[in-house]
Coordinates of N, CA and C in Angstrom, one line a residue:
X1 N 80.4 67.3 55.6 CA 80.5 68.8 55.4 C 81.5 69.5 56.4
X2 N 82.0 68.6 57.3 CA 83.0 69.2 58.3 C 84.1 70.1 57.7
X3 N 84.6 69.6 56.5 CA 85.7 70.4 55.9 C 85.3 71.8 55.7
X4 N 84.0 71.9 55.1 CA 83.5 73.2 54.6 C 83.2 74.0 55.8
X5 N 82.7 73.4 57.0 CA 82.6 74.1 58.3 C 83.8 74.6 58.8
X6 N 84.9 73.9 58.7 CA 86.2 74.2 59.3 C 86.8 75.4 58.5
X7 N 86.6 75.3 57.2 CA 87.2 76.2 56.4 C 86.4 77.6 56.5
X8 N 85.2 77.5 56.8 CA 84.4 78.8 56.9 C 84.5 79.4 58.5
X9 N 84.6 78.5 59.3 CA 84.9 78.9 60.7 C 83.5 79.5 61.2
X10 N 83.6 80.2 62.3 CA 82.4 80.8 63.0 C 81.9 81.9 62.1
X11 N 80.7 82.1 61.6 CA 80.1 83.1 61.0 C 80.2 84.5 61.7
X12 N 80.5 85.6 61.1 CA 80.9 86.8 61.7 C 79.8 87.3 62.7
X13 N 78.5 87.0 62.1 CA 77.4 87.5 63.1 C 77.2 86.7 64.3
X14 N 78.0 85.6 64.6 CA 78.0 84.9 65.7 C 79.1 85.1 66.7
X15 N 80.1 85.8 66.1 CA 81.3 85.9 66.9 C 81.1 86.8 68.2
X16 N 80.0 87.5 68.3 CA 79.8 88.2 69.6 C 78.8 87.5 70.5
X17 N 78.6 86.2 70.2 CA 77.6 85.4 70.9 C 78.2 84.4 71.7
X18 N 77.5 83.8 72.6 CA 77.9 82.5 73.3 C 77.2 81.4 72.6
X19 N 77.8 80.4 72.1 CA 77.2 79.4 71.2 C 77.0 78.1 72.1
X20 N 75.8 77.7 72.2 CA 75.4 76.4 72.9 C 75.5 75.3 71.9
X21 N 76.5 74.4 72.1 CA 76.6 73.4 71.0 C 76.9 72.0 71.6
X22 N 76.4 71.0 70.9 CA 76.6 69.6 71.3 C 78.0 69.1 71.0
X23 N 78.6 69.9 70.0 CA 80.0 69.5 69.6 C 81.0 70.0 70.5
X24 N 81.6 69.2 71.2 CA 82.7 69.7 72.1 C 84.0 68.8 72.0
X25 N 85.1 69.5 71.8 CA 86.5 68.8 71.7 C 87.5 69.6 72.5
X26 N 88.5 69.0 72.9 CA 89.6 69.5 73.8 C 90.6 70.1 72.9
X27 N 90.8 69.7 71.6 CA 91.8 70.2 70.8 C 91.3 71.5 70.0
X28 N 92.3 72.1 69.4 CA 91.9 73.4 68.6 C 91.1 73.0 67.5
X29 N 90.0 73.8 67.3 CA 89.1 73.5 66.2 C 88.5 74.8 65.7
X30 N 88.4 75.2 64.5 CA 87.9 76.5 64.0 C 86.4 76.8 64.5
X31 N 85.6 75.6 64.6 CA 84.3 75.8 64.9 C 84.0 76.1 66.5
X32 N 85.1 76.1 67.1 CA 84.9 76.5 68.6 C 85.7 77.7 69.1
X33 N 86.1 78.5 68.0 CA 86.9 79.7 68.3 C 85.9 80.9 68.7
X34 N 85.1 80.7 69.6 CA 84.1 81.6 70.1 C 83.7 81.1 71.5
X35 N 83.2 82.0 72.3 CA 82.8 81.5 73.6 C 81.6 80.5 73.4
X36 N 81.7 79.4 74.1 CA 80.7 78.3 73.9 C 80.4 77.5 75.2
X37 N 79.3 76.9 75.2 CA 79.0 75.9 76.2 C 78.5 74.7 75.7
X38 N 79.2 73.6 76.0 CA 78.8 72.3 75.6 C 77.6 71.7 76.3
X39 N 76.6 71.4 75.5 CA 75.4 71.0 76.1 C 74.9 69.6 75.6
X40 N 74.2 68.8 76.4 CA 73.8 67.5 75.8 C 72.6 67.7 74.8
X41 N 72.6 66.7 73.8 CA 71.5 66.8 72.9 C 70.2 66.4 73.6
X42 N 69.1 66.9 72.9 CA 67.8 66.7 73.5 C 67.4 65.2 73.5
X43 N 67.1 64.7 74.6 CA 66.5 63.4 74.7 C 65.2 63.5 75.4
X44 N 64.0 63.0 75.0 CA 62.7 63.2 75.6 C 62.7 62.5 77.0
X45 N 62.5 63.3 78.1 CA 62.3 62.6 79.4 C 61.2 61.7 79.4
X46 N 60.1 62.0 78.7 CA 58.8 61.2 78.7 C 59.2 59.9 78.0
X47 N 60.0 59.8 77.0 CA 60.5 58.5 76.3 C 61.3 57.6 77.2
X48 N 62.2 58.4 78.0 CA 63.0 57.6 79.0 C 62.2 56.9 80.1
X49 N 61.2 57.8 80.6 CA 60.3 57.1 81.6 C 59.5 56.1 81.0
X50 N 59.0 56.2 79.8 CA 58.1 55.2 79.2 C 59.1 53.9 79.0
X51 N 60.2 54.1 78.6 CA 61.1 53.0 78.3 C 61.4 52.2 79.6
X52 N 61.6 52.9 80.7 CA 61.9 52.3 82.0 C 60.6 51.6 82.5
X53 N 59.4 52.1 82.2 CA 58.1 51.5 82.6 C 57.9 50.1 81.9
X54 N 58.4 50.2 80.6 CA 58.0 49.0 79.7 C 59.0 47.9 79.8
X55 N 60.3 48.2 80.4 CA 61.3 47.3 80.6 C 60.8 46.0 81.2
X56 N 60.9 44.8 80.5 CA 60.3 43.6 81.2 C 61.2 42.7 82.0
X57 N 62.4 43.3 82.3 CA 63.5 42.5 82.9 C 63.7 42.8 84.4
X58 N 63.0 43.7 85.0 CA 63.2 44.0 86.4 C 64.6 44.4 86.7
X59 N 65.2 45.1 86.0 CA 66.7 45.5 86.2 C 67.6 44.6 85.8
X60 N 67.4 43.4 85.3 CA 68.3 42.4 85.0 C 68.7 42.7 83.5
X61 N 70.0 42.8 83.3 CA 70.5 43.1 81.8 C 71.2 41.9 81.2
X62 N 70.5 41.6 80.2 CA 70.9 40.3 79.5 C 71.8 40.6 78.3
X63 N 72.2 41.7 77.9 CA 73.1 42.1 76.9 C 74.3 42.7 77.5
X64 N 75.4 42.0 77.2 CA 76.7 42.5 77.8 C 77.2 43.8 77.2
X65 N 77.4 43.9 75.9 CA 77.8 45.1 75.2 C 76.9 45.4 74.0
X66 N 76.4 46.6 73.9 CA 75.4 46.9 72.9 C 75.9 48.1 72.0
X67 N 75.5 48.0 70.8 CA 75.6 49.1 69.8 C 74.7 48.8 68.7
X68 N 73.9 49.9 68.4 CA 73.1 50.0 67.2 C 73.4 51.3 66.4
X69 N 73.7 51.2 65.1 CA 74.2 52.4 64.4 C 74.9 52.1 63.2
X70 N 75.2 53.1 62.5 CA 76.0 53.0 61.2 C 77.3 52.3 61.4
X71 N 77.4 51.2 60.7 CA 78.7 50.5 60.6 C 79.0 50.0 59.3
X72 N 80.1 50.3 58.7 CA 80.4 49.9 57.2 C 81.6 49.1 57.1
X73 N 81.6 48.2 56.2 CA 82.7 47.3 56.0 C 83.7 48.2 55.1
X74 N 83.3 49.1 54.2 CA 84.1 49.8 53.4 C 83.6 51.3 53.5
X75 N 84.2 51.9 54.7 CA 83.5 53.2 55.0 C 84.1 54.4 54.4
X76 N 85.0 54.3 53.3 CA 85.6 55.5 52.8 C 84.6 56.2 51.9
X77 N 84.4 57.4 52.1 CA 83.4 58.2 51.4 C 83.9 59.1 50.2
X78 N 83.2 59.8 49.6 CA 83.6 60.5 48.4 C 84.7 61.5 48.6
X79 N 84.8 62.0 49.9 CA 85.9 63.0 50.2 C 87.3 62.3 50.4
X80 N 87.2 60.9 50.4 CA 88.5 60.2 50.8 C 88.6 59.9 52.1
X81 N 87.7 60.4 53.0 CA 87.9 60.1 54.5 C 87.1 58.9 54.9
X82 N 87.4 58.5 56.1 CA 86.7 57.2 56.6 C 85.8 57.6 57.7
X83 N 84.5 57.1 57.5 CA 83.6 57.4 58.5 C 84.0 56.9 59.8
X84 N 83.8 57.5 61.0 CA 84.2 57.1 62.2 C 85.7 56.8 62.4
X85 N 86.4 57.4 61.5 CA 88.0 57.1 61.5 C 88.1 55.5 61.6
X86 N 87.3 54.8 60.9 CA 87.2 53.3 60.9 C 86.9 52.6 62.3
X87 N 86.7 53.4 63.3 CA 86.4 52.7 64.6 C 85.1 51.8 64.7
X88 N 84.1 52.2 64.0 CA 82.9 51.4 64.0 C 83.1 50.2 63.1
X89 N 83.9 50.3 62.1 CA 84.1 49.1 61.1 C 85.1 48.2 61.9
X90 N 86.0 48.6 62.7 CA 86.8 47.8 63.5 C 86.0 47.0 64.5
X91 N 85.0 47.7 65.1 CA 84.3 47.1 66.2 C 83.5 45.9 65.4
X92 N 82.9 46.2 64.3 CA 82.1 45.2 63.6 C 83.0 44.0 63.2
X93 N 84.1 44.2 62.6 CA 85.0 43.1 62.2 C 85.6 42.3 63.4
X94 N 85.9 43.0 64.4 CA 86.4 42.3 65.7 C 85.4 41.5 66.4
X95 N 84.2 42.1 66.5 CA 83.2 41.6 67.5 C 81.8 41.2 66.9
X96 N 81.8 41.2 65.5 CA 80.6 40.9 64.9 C 80.0 39.5 65.2
X97 N 80.9 38.6 65.4 CA 80.5 37.2 65.7 C 80.8 36.8 67.1
X98 N 80.9 37.8 68.0 CA 81.3 37.6 69.4 C 79.8 37.6 70.0
X99 N 79.6 36.6 70.8 CA 78.2 36.4 71.5 C 78.0 37.5 72.6
X100 N 79.1 38.0 73.0 CA 79.0 39.1 74.1 C 78.5 40.4 73.6
X101 N 78.7 40.5 72.3 CA 78.4 41.9 71.7 C 77.0 41.7 70.8
X102 N 76.2 42.6 71.1 CA 75.0 42.8 70.4 C 75.1 43.9 69.6
X103 N 75.5 43.7 68.2 CA 75.8 44.8 67.4 C 74.7 44.8 66.1
X104 N 74.2 45.9 65.9 CA 73.0 46.0 64.9 C 73.3 47.2 64.0
X105 N 73.2 47.1 62.7 CA 73.4 48.1 61.8 C 72.0 48.8 61.4
X106 N 70.9 48.2 61.6 CA 69.7 48.7 61.0 C 68.9 49.5 62.1
X107 N 68.2 50.6 61.7 CA 67.4 51.3 62.6 C 66.3 50.5 63.2
X108 N 66.0 50.9 64.3 CA 64.8 50.1 65.1 C 64.3 51.1 66.2
X109 N 62.9 51.5 66.0 CA 62.4 52.4 66.9 C 62.4 52.1 68.3
X110 N 62.4 50.8 68.5 CA 62.5 50.5 70.0 C 63.8 50.3 70.6
X111 N 64.9 50.9 70.0 CA 66.3 50.7 70.4 C 66.5 51.0 72.0
X112 N 65.8 52.0 72.5 CA 66.0 52.3 74.0 C 65.6 51.1 74.8
X113 N 64.8 50.3 74.3 CA 64.5 49.1 75.1 C 65.7 48.1 75.1
X114 N 66.5 48.2 74.0 CA 67.7 47.4 73.9 C 68.7 48.0 74.9
X115 N 68.8 49.4 75.0 CA 69.7 50.0 75.9 C 69.6 49.6 77.4
X116 N 68.2 49.6 77.7 CA 67.8 49.3 79.1 C 68.2 47.8 79.4
X117 N 68.4 46.9 78.4 CA 68.7 45.7 78.6 C 70.2 45.3 78.7
X118 N 71.0 46.4 78.5 CA 72.4 46.2 78.3 C 73.3 46.8 79.5
X119 N 74.3 46.1 79.7 CA 75.4 46.5 80.7 C 76.2 47.7 80.2
X120 N 76.8 47.4 79.1 CA 77.7 48.4 78.5 C 77.1 48.8 77.2
X121 N 77.0 50.2 76.9 CA 76.6 50.7 75.7 C 77.8 51.4 74.9
X122 N 78.1 50.9 73.8 CA 79.2 51.5 73.0 C 78.8 52.8 72.4
X123 N 79.7 53.8 72.6 CA 79.5 55.2 72.0 C 80.7 55.7 71.3
X124 N 80.9 55.0 70.1 CA 82.0 55.3 69.3 C 81.7 56.7 68.5
X125 N 82.7 57.4 68.0 CA 82.5 58.7 67.2 C 81.9 58.2 66.0
X126 N 81.2 59.2 65.3 CA 80.7 59.0 63.9 C 81.6 60.0 63.1
X127 N 80.9 61.0 62.4 CA 81.6 62.0 61.8 C 82.1 62.9 62.9
X128 N 81.3 63.2 64.0 CA 81.6 64.0 65.1 C 81.8 63.1 66.4
X129 N 82.5 63.6 67.3 CA 82.7 62.7 68.5 C 81.6 62.3 69.4
X130 N 80.5 63.1 69.4 CA 79.3 62.9 70.2 C 78.2 62.2 69.6
X131 N 77.2 61.8 70.3 CA 76.0 61.2 69.7 C 74.9 61.2 70.8
X132 N 73.7 61.3 70.5 CA 72.6 61.2 71.5 C 72.7 59.9 72.4
X133 N 73.2 58.8 71.8 CA 73.3 57.6 72.5 C 74.0 57.7 73.9
X134 N 74.9 58.7 74.0 CA 75.6 58.9 75.2 C 74.7 59.3 76.3
X135 N 73.8 60.2 76.0 CA 72.8 60.7 77.0 C 71.7 59.6 77.4
X136 N 71.3 58.9 76.3 CA 70.4 57.8 76.4 C 71.0 56.7 77.3
X137 N 72.2 56.3 77.1 CA 72.8 55.4 77.9 C 72.8 55.7 79.4
X138 N 73.2 56.9 79.7 CA 73.3 57.4 81.2 C 71.9 57.3 81.7
X139 N 70.9 57.9 81.0 CA 69.5 58.0 81.4 C 68.9 56.6 81.7
X140 N 69.3 55.7 80.9 CA 68.8 54.3 81.0 C 69.6 53.3 81.8
X141 N 70.6 53.8 82.5 CA 71.4 53.0 83.4 C 72.4 52.1 82.7
X142 N 72.7 52.3 81.4 CA 73.7 51.5 80.7 C 75.1 52.3 80.8
X143 N 76.1 51.6 81.1 CA 77.5 52.3 81.2 C 77.9 52.6 79.9
X144 N 78.0 54.0 79.6 CA 78.6 54.3 78.2 C 80.1 54.0 78.1
X145 N 80.5 53.5 76.9 CA 81.9 53.3 76.6 C 82.2 54.3 75.6
X146 N 82.9 55.4 75.9 CA 83.2 56.4 75.1 C 84.5 56.1 74.2
X147 N 84.3 56.1 72.9 CA 85.4 55.8 72.0 C 85.5 57.0 71.1
X148 N 86.1 58.1 71.6 CA 86.1 59.3 70.8 C 87.3 60.2 71.4
X149 N 88.4 60.1 70.7 CA 89.5 60.9 71.3 C 89.3 62.4 71.3
X150 N 89.6 63.0 72.4 CA 89.5 64.5 72.5 C 88.2 65.0 72.8
X151 N 87.2 64.2 73.0 CA 85.7 64.6 73.2 C 85.7 65.5 74.5
X152 N 84.9 66.6 74.5 CA 84.7 67.4 75.6 C 83.2 67.2 76.0
X153 N 82.9 66.7 77.2 CA 81.6 66.3 77.6 C 80.8 67.4 78.3
X154 N 79.5 67.3 78.3 CA 78.7 68.4 78.8 C 78.7 68.4 80.3
X155 N 78.7 69.6 81.0 CA 78.5 69.9 82.3 C 79.5 69.0 83.2
X156 N 80.6 69.0 82.8 CA 81.7 68.1 83.5 C 81.9 68.6 84.9
X157 N 81.5 69.8 85.3 CA 81.6 70.2 86.7 C 80.6 69.7 87.5
X158 N 79.5 69.1 86.9 CA 78.3 68.6 87.6 C 78.2 67.0 87.4
X159 N 78.3 66.7 86.2 CA 78.3 65.2 85.9 C 79.5 64.6 86.0
X160 N 79.8 63.6 87.0 CA 81.1 63.0 87.3 C 81.4 61.9 86.2
X161 N 81.8 62.3 84.9 CA 81.9 61.4 83.8 C 82.9 60.3 84.1
X162 N 84.0 60.5 84.7 CA 85.0 59.5 85.0 C 84.5 58.4 85.9
X163 N 83.4 58.8 86.7 CA 82.8 57.8 87.6 C 81.5 57.0 87.1
X164 N 81.0 57.4 85.9 CA 79.9 56.9 85.4 C 80.1 56.3 84.1
X165 N 81.3 56.3 83.4 CA 81.5 56.0 82.0 C 83.0 55.3 82.0
X166 N 83.2 54.8 80.9 CA 84.5 54.2 80.5 C 85.0 54.9 79.2
X167 N 86.3 55.2 79.1 CA 86.8 55.9 78.0 C 87.8 54.9 77.4
X168 N 87.8 54.5 76.2 CA 88.7 53.8 75.5 C 89.3 54.6 74.3
X169 N 90.6 54.7 74.1 CA 91.1 55.4 73.0 C 90.8 54.7 71.6
X170 N 90.7 55.5 70.7 CA 90.4 55.0 69.3 C 91.4 53.9 68.9
X171 N 92.7 54.0 69.3 CA 93.6 52.9 68.9 C 93.5 51.8 69.5
X172 N 92.7 51.8 70.7 CA 92.6 50.5 71.4 C 91.2 49.8 71.2
X173 N 90.5 50.3 70.3 CA 89.2 49.7 70.0 C 89.2 48.1 69.9
X174 N 90.3 47.6 69.5 CA 90.4 46.1 69.4 C 90.4 45.4 70.7
X175 N 90.7 46.2 71.8 CA 90.8 45.7 73.1 C 89.6 45.8 73.9
X176 N 88.5 46.3 73.3 CA 87.3 46.7 74.0 C 86.8 45.5 74.8
X177 N 86.8 44.3 74.2 CA 86.3 43.1 74.9 C 87.1 42.8 76.2
X178 N 88.4 42.9 76.1 CA 89.1 42.6 77.4 C 88.9 43.7 78.4
X179 N 88.7 44.9 78.0 CA 88.6 46.0 78.9 C 87.3 45.9 79.6
X180 N 86.2 45.6 78.9 CA 84.9 45.4 79.5 C 84.8 44.2 80.5
X181 N 85.4 43.2 80.1 CA 85.5 41.9 81.0 C 86.2 42.3 82.2
X182 N 87.3 43.1 82.1 CA 88.0 43.4 83.4 C 87.1 44.3 84.3
X183 N 86.4 45.3 83.7 CA 85.6 46.2 84.5 C 84.4 45.2 85.2
X184 N 83.9 44.4 84.4 CA 82.8 43.6 84.9 C 83.2 42.7 86.2
X185 N 84.5 42.3 86.1 CA 85.1 41.6 87.2 C 85.3 42.4 88.4
X186 N 85.7 43.7 88.3 CA 86.2 44.5 89.3 C 85.3 45.5 89.8
X187 N 85.1 46.6 89.2 CA 84.4 47.8 89.7 C 83.0 48.1 89.0
X188 N 82.5 47.2 88.3 CA 81.2 47.4 87.5 C 80.1 47.9 88.6
X189 N 79.9 47.3 89.7 CA 78.7 47.7 90.6 C 79.0 49.0 91.0
X190 N 80.2 49.5 91.3 CA 80.4 51.0 91.8 C 80.0 51.8 90.6
X191 N 80.4 51.6 89.4 CA 80.0 52.5 88.3 C 78.5 52.5 88.2
X192 N 77.8 51.4 88.2 CA 76.4 51.4 88.0 C 75.8 52.1 89.1
X193 N 76.4 52.0 90.3 CA 75.6 52.7 91.5 C 75.8 54.3 91.2
X194 N 76.9 54.7 90.7 CA 77.1 56.1 90.5 C 76.2 56.5 89.3
X195 N 76.1 55.7 88.4 CA 75.2 55.9 87.2 C 73.8 56.3 87.5
X196 N 73.3 55.6 88.5 CA 71.9 55.7 89.0 C 71.6 57.0 89.9
X197 N 72.7 57.8 90.2 CA 72.5 58.8 91.0 C 71.5 59.7 90.4
X198 N 70.4 60.2 91.0 CA 69.3 61.0 90.4 C 69.8 62.3 89.8
X199 N 70.7 62.9 90.5 CA 71.2 64.3 90.0 C 72.0 64.1 88.7
X200 N 72.6 62.9 88.4 CA 73.2 62.8 87.2 C 72.2 62.8 86.1
X201 N 71.3 61.9 86.1 CA 70.2 61.8 85.1 C 69.6 63.2 84.9
X202 N 69.2 63.7 85.9 CA 68.5 65.1 85.9 C 69.4 66.0 85.1
X203 N 70.6 66.2 85.3 CA 71.5 67.2 84.7 C 71.5 67.1 83.2
X204 N 71.1 65.8 82.6 CA 71.2 65.7 81.3 C 70.0 65.7 80.4
X205 N 68.8 65.9 81.2 CA 67.6 65.9 80.5 C 66.9 67.3 80.6
X206 N 66.3 67.6 79.6 CA 65.6 69.0 79.5 C 64.0 68.8 80.0
X207 N 63.7 69.2 81.1 CA 62.4 69.1 81.5 C 61.4 70.3 81.2
X208 N 60.2 70.0 81.0 CA 59.2 71.1 80.7 C 58.1 71.0 81.8
X209 N 58.1 71.9 82.7 CA 58.8 73.1 83.0 C 60.2 72.7 83.5
X210 N 61.1 73.6 83.4 CA 62.5 73.4 84.0 C 62.3 73.1 85.5
X211 N 63.3 72.1 85.9 CA 63.4 71.7 87.2 C 64.7 72.1 87.7
X212 N 65.0 72.4 88.9 CA 66.2 72.7 89.6 C 67.2 71.6 89.3
X213 N 68.4 71.9 88.7 CA 69.4 70.9 88.4 C 69.3 70.3 87.1
X214 N 68.3 70.5 86.4 CA 68.1 69.7 85.1 C 69.0 70.4 84.0
X215 N 68.9 69.9 82.7 CA 69.8 70.4 81.7 C 69.6 71.9 81.4
X216 N 68.4 72.4 81.4 CA 68.2 73.7 81.2 C 68.8 74.6 82.3
X217 N 68.6 74.1 83.5 CA 69.1 74.8 84.7 C 70.7 74.8 84.6
X218 N 71.3 73.7 84.1 CA 72.7 73.7 84.0 C 73.1 74.7 82.9
X219 N 72.5 74.8 81.8 CA 72.7 75.7 80.7 C 72.8 77.2 81.3
X220 N 71.8 77.6 82.0 CA 71.7 78.9 82.6 C 72.8 79.2 83.6
X221 N 73.1 78.1 84.4 CA 74.3 78.2 85.4 C 75.5 78.4 84.6
X222 N 75.7 77.8 83.6 CA 77.0 77.8 82.8 C 77.1 79.3 82.2
X223 N 75.9 79.8 81.7 CA 75.9 81.1 81.2 C 76.2 82.1 82.2
X224 N 75.7 82.0 83.4 CA 75.8 82.9 84.4 C 77.3 83.1 84.9
X225 N 78.0 82.0 84.7 CA 79.4 81.9 85.2 C 80.4 82.6 84.1
X226 N 79.9 82.8 82.9 CA 80.8 83.5 82.0 C 80.9 85.0 82.2
X227 N 82.2 85.5 82.3 CA 82.4 86.8 82.6 C 81.5 87.8 81.6
X228 N 80.9 88.8 82.3 CA 79.9 89.6 81.5 C 80.8 90.5 80.6
X229 N 80.3 90.5 79.3 CA 80.6 91.5 78.3 C 79.6 91.5 77.3
X230 N 79.8 92.5 76.3 CA 78.8 92.8 75.4 C 78.5 91.6 74.3
X231 N 77.4 91.0 74.4 CA 77.0 89.9 73.4 C 75.8 90.3 72.7
X232 N 75.8 89.8 71.4 CA 74.6 90.1 70.5 C 73.6 89.0 70.9
X233 N 73.9 87.9 71.6 CA 72.9 86.9 72.0 C 73.5 85.6 72.3
X234 N 72.6 84.7 72.4 CA 73.0 83.3 72.7 C 72.4 82.4 71.6
X235 N 73.3 81.7 70.9 CA 72.9 80.9 69.8 C 72.9 79.4 70.1
X236 N 71.9 78.7 69.7 CA 72.0 77.2 69.9 C 72.1 76.6 68.5
X237 N 73.2 75.7 68.4 CA 73.4 74.9 67.1 C 73.0 73.5 67.3

């Protein structure tokens, strides 16, 4: 439905609002032609804590590179476009039989236990550049490997994304294995140490009640920094 959304643009009744949205891109896009704040998708803090408690491996990660999600051999849909711009398909074709990669296409309710076992978590685009797995990876200590050109990440003034994640361009998806091996040999321990900083995880999770520095706090902080003008309200998409 992205083509329809782009054709329609921002509804008139929202144009005097500040939109909180998980969809963030650096390039010009009709759906962002209004004041907006990019926020992380909601991930249950209780589920994160439960997963960390259940982890049987005492911090040892036996999966090198992990991805569970939609991957198609023939991803062209009825609109004539290709899901994930073929990135996920290319990952499956290139690394489907590679023992370093734990790639699964089917849903599994306990997938967070797989994340906590993994060193690197692949975060390729789908129809949109973002997905909840990005936040889950950070919260569970797995280095996110972002494969989504032009993505704008939430709370970049607080979360030091370049220090806790890897970014691979869509055109270089076939080199992911080499890139990860290089990082594993060089600065992986530094990235992992940055990833476990308490303030980083806190900034991406919505706590109830709100805690200083958490995602709700960051939303309010971002809103307070926007120059004052007459708004009809704040909308969350």
